[in-house]
Amino acid sequence: RNTIVINGGAGTAAITIPPNLTQMPSIRGFVIQGGNSGIHASSAFVAEFNFFHSSVTAVNYQWGSGGSNRNNVYFKSSDDAIHLDNTDRPLLIENNRIMYAGDNGIEANLQDKPYPPGPVVVDIWNNMIIGSREDGIQFIDFPGDPQDTNRRFVIVGNLIANSVKAGIGLMPNGN
């Protein structure tokens, strides 16, 4: 029913998940709107059955975050709906509806340093990504010596439609 609304303010996050949490919090069944980020996370968490709208970036995964992101609706973020920055924990993104992102539906920045010591798997399964103003899913590599960033992406069963640029975009040099 999503009857509880959590609003973010200008330049802030509606929900901040700090680094080094020992428990994995669950964010379930909310309307999360406004702010620079709907959720800005630096620890693993579960987000499910939420309605995100009108944030710059709906969910922002930073170093130390991961977990599960499933059965959410994302509507009209002004930048990315889901943003991955220097991912170092496993993450499952499944069964979401991502609609009309102002930039990319899902963006993954693949910085070289620091990089996780072992392979980290990010599963992107069975999402609907509709009407992104740039790419449905975008991967951004960064300049420097080519090296394996130890991140593996499994993209299966997604519907990506009506993106302005590409369904899946592969970008070089931090572009």
CSV table of C-alpha atoms in Angstrom, one decimal:
chain,number,residue,atom,x,y,z
A,1,ARG,CA,0.0,0.0,0.0
A,2,ASN,CA,3.0,2.3,0.5
A,3,THR,CA,1.1,4.7,2.8
A,4,ILE,CA,4.2,6.1,4.6
A,5,VAL,CA,6.1,8.8,2.7
A,6,ILE,CA,9.8,9.6,3.4
A,7,ASN,CA,10.9,12.9,1.9
A,8,GLY,CA,14.5,13.9,1.2
A,9,GLY,CA,15.5,17.6,1.4
A,10,ALA,CA,17.6,19.6,-1.1
A,11,GLY,CA,21.1,18.2,-1.3
A,12,THR,CA,20.4,15.4,1.2
A,13,ALA,CA,19.2,11.8,1.1
A,14,ALA,CA,15.8,10.6,2.3
A,15,ILE,CA,17.5,7.6,3.8
A,16,THR,CA,21.2,7.3,4.6
A,17,ILE,CA,22.7,3.8,5.4
A,18,PRO,CA,26.1,4.4,7.1
A,19,PRO,CA,29.2,2.3,6.6
A,20,ASN,CA,30.1,-0.8,8.6
A,21,LEU,CA,26.7,-1.9,9.8
A,22,THR,CA,26.7,-5.4,11.3
A,23,GLN,CA,23.0,-6.0,10.5
A,24,MET,CA,21.5,-5.7,7.1
A,25,PRO,CA,18.5,-3.3,7.3
A,26,SER,CA,15.4,-3.8,5.3
A,27,ILE,CA,13.5,-0.9,3.7
A,28,ARG,CA,10.1,-2.2,2.7
A,29,GLY,CA,6.9,-0.7,1.5
A,30,PHE,CA,7.6,3.1,1.5
A,31,VAL,CA,7.1,6.0,-0.8
A,32,ILE,CA,10.6,7.5,-1.0
A,33,GLN,CA,10.8,10.8,-2.8
A,34,GLY,CA,12.9,14.0,-3.3
A,35,GLY,CA,16.4,14.7,-2.2
A,36,ASN,CA,19.7,14.1,-3.8
A,37,SER,CA,19.3,10.4,-3.2
A,38,GLY,CA,16.3,8.4,-2.1
A,39,ILE,CA,18.6,5.9,-0.4
A,40,HIS,CA,22.4,6.6,-0.1
A,41,ALA,CA,24.0,3.4,1.1
A,42,SER,CA,27.5,2.5,2.4
A,43,SER,CA,26.4,-0.9,3.9
A,44,ALA,CA,24.5,-3.8,2.6
A,45,PHE,CA,20.7,-3.6,2.8
A,46,VAL,CA,17.4,-4.9,1.3
A,47,ALA,CA,15.0,-2.6,-0.5
A,48,GLU,CA,11.7,-4.2,-1.6
A,49,PHE,CA,8.2,-3.1,-2.5
A,50,ASN,CA,9.0,0.6,-2.4
A,51,PHE,CA,7.9,3.4,-4.7
A,52,PHE,CA,10.7,5.8,-5.6
A,53,HIS,CA,10.1,9.1,-7.4
A,54,SER,CA,11.4,12.6,-7.9
A,55,SER,CA,14.9,12.1,-6.4
A,56,VAL,CA,18.1,13.0,-8.3
A,57,THR,CA,19.3,9.4,-7.9
A,58,ALA,CA,16.7,7.0,-6.4
A,59,VAL,CA,19.2,4.5,-4.9
A,60,ASN,CA,23.0,5.2,-4.7
A,61,TYR,CA,25.2,2.2,-3.8
A,62,GLN,CA,28.7,3.2,-2.5
A,63,TRP,CA,31.7,1.2,-1.4
A,64,GLY,CA,30.6,-1.2,1.3
A,65,SER,CA,27.0,-1.5,0.1
A,66,GLY,CA,25.2,-4.4,-1.7
A,67,GLY,CA,22.3,-6.7,-0.8
A,68,SER,CA,19.0,-7.0,-2.6
A,69,ASN,CA,16.9,-4.5,-4.6
A,70,ARG,CA,13.7,-6.2,-5.7
A,71,ASN,CA,10.0,-5.5,-6.5
A,72,ASN,CA,10.4,-1.7,-6.4
A,73,VAL,CA,9.0,0.9,-8.7
A,74,TYR,CA,11.2,3.8,-9.8
A,75,PHE,CA,9.6,6.7,-11.5
A,76,LYS,CA,11.2,9.9,-13.0
A,77,SER,CA,14.5,10.2,-11.1
A,78,SER,CA,16.2,13.2,-12.6
A,79,ASP,CA,19.6,11.3,-13.0
A,80,ASP,CA,19.9,7.5,-12.5
A,81,ALA,CA,17.3,5.3,-10.9
A,82,ILE,CA,20.0,3.0,-9.5
A,83,HIS,CA,23.6,4.0,-9.3
A,84,LEU,CA,26.5,1.7,-8.5
A,85,ASP,CA,29.7,3.3,-7.5
A,86,ASN,CA,32.8,1.1,-6.8
A,87,THR,CA,30.7,-2.0,-5.9
A,88,ASP,CA,32.5,-4.3,-3.6
A,89,ARG,CA,29.7,-6.5,-2.2
A,90,PRO,CA,27.3,-8.9,-4.0
A,91,LEU,CA,24.1,-7.2,-5.2
A,92,LEU,CA,20.8,-8.6,-6.7
A,93,ILE,CA,18.6,-6.2,-8.7
A,94,GLU,CA,15.5,-8.0,-9.7
A,95,ASN,CA,11.8,-7.6,-10.7
A,96,ASN,CA,11.9,-3.8,-10.6
A,97,ARG,CA,10.0,-1.4,-12.8
A,98,ILE,CA,12.4,1.5,-13.7
A,99,MET,CA,10.5,4.2,-15.7
A,100,TYR,CA,11.6,7.4,-17.3
A,101,ALA,CA,15.0,8.0,-15.6
A,102,GLY,CA,16.5,11.4,-16.4
A,103,ASP,CA,19.8,9.7,-17.3
A,104,ASN,CA,20.3,5.9,-17.0
A,105,GLY,CA,18.0,3.3,-15.5
A,106,ILE,CA,21.0,1.6,-13.9
A,107,GLU,CA,24.5,3.0,-14.0
A,108,ALA,CA,27.6,1.1,-12.9
A,109,ASN,CA,30.9,2.9,-12.4
A,110,LEU,CA,33.9,0.5,-12.6
A,111,GLN,CA,36.7,2.4,-10.9
A,112,ASP,CA,40.0,0.5,-10.8
A,113,LYS,CA,41.0,1.5,-7.2
A,114,PRO,CA,40.1,0.3,-4.7
A,115,TYR,CA,38.8,-2.9,-6.2
A,116,PRO,CA,37.5,-5.9,-4.3
A,117,PRO,CA,40.1,-8.7,-3.6
A,118,GLY,CA,37.8,-11.4,-5.1
A,119,PRO,CA,35.1,-11.4,-7.7
A,120,VAL,CA,31.9,-9.6,-6.8
A,121,VAL,CA,28.7,-10.7,-8.7
A,122,VAL,CA,26.0,-8.2,-9.5
A,123,ASP,CA,22.9,-9.9,-10.8
A,124,ILE,CA,20.4,-7.8,-12.8
A,125,TRP,CA,17.4,-10.0,-13.5
A,126,ASN,CA,13.9,-9.6,-14.8
A,127,ASN,CA,13.6,-5.8,-14.6
A,128,MET,CA,11.6,-3.5,-16.9
A,129,ILE,CA,13.6,-0.5,-17.8
A,130,ILE,CA,11.5,1.9,-19.8
A,131,GLY,CA,12.1,5.3,-21.3
A,132,SER,CA,15.6,6.2,-20.0
A,133,ARG,CA,16.9,9.6,-21.3
A,134,GLU,CA,20.3,8.0,-21.9
A,135,ASP,CA,20.9,4.2,-21.5
A,136,GLY,CA,18.8,1.5,-19.9
A,137,ILE,CA,21.9,0.0,-18.3
A,138,GLN,CA,25.3,1.8,-18.5
A,139,PHE,CA,28.8,0.6,-17.6
A,140,ILE,CA,31.5,3.2,-17.2
A,141,ASP,CA,35.2,2.2,-17.3
A,142,PHE,CA,37.8,4.6,-16.0
A,143,PRO,CA,41.2,5.6,-17.5
A,144,GLY,CA,44.5,4.1,-16.4
A,145,ASP,CA,46.1,0.7,-16.9
A,146,PRO,CA,43.6,-1.9,-18.0
A,147,GLN,CA,42.9,-4.3,-15.2
A,148,ASP,CA,40.2,-6.6,-14.0
A,149,THR,CA,38.1,-4.7,-11.5
A,150,ASN,CA,36.8,-8.1,-10.1
A,151,ARG,CA,33.2,-7.3,-10.8
A,152,ARG,CA,31.0,-9.7,-12.7
A,153,PHE,CA,27.6,-8.6,-14.1
A,154,VAL,CA,24.9,-11.2,-15.0
A,155,ILE,CA,22.1,-9.5,-17.0
A,156,VAL,CA,19.2,-11.9,-17.7
A,157,GLY,CA,15.5,-11.6,-18.6
A,158,ASN,CA,15.3,-7.8,-18.6
A,159,LEU,CA,13.0,-5.7,-20.8
A,160,ILE,CA,14.8,-2.5,-21.9
A,161,ALA,CA,12.7,-0.3,-24.2
A,162,ASN,CA,12.6,3.2,-25.5
A,163,SER,CA,16.0,4.3,-24.2
A,164,VAL,CA,17.1,7.5,-26.0
A,165,LYS,CA,20.7,6.2,-26.5
A,166,ALA,CA,21.2,2.5,-25.9
A,167,GLY,CA,19.7,-0.5,-24.2
A,168,ILE,CA,23.1,-1.3,-22.7
A,169,GLY,CA,25.9,1.3,-23.0
A,170,LEU,CA,29.6,0.6,-22.5
A,171,MET,CA,31.5,3.8,-21.9
A,172,PRO,CA,35.3,4.3,-21.8
A,173,ASN,CA,37.5,6.7,-19.8
A,174,GLY,CA,35.1,7.9,-17.2
A,175,ASN,CA,32.8,9.3,-19.9
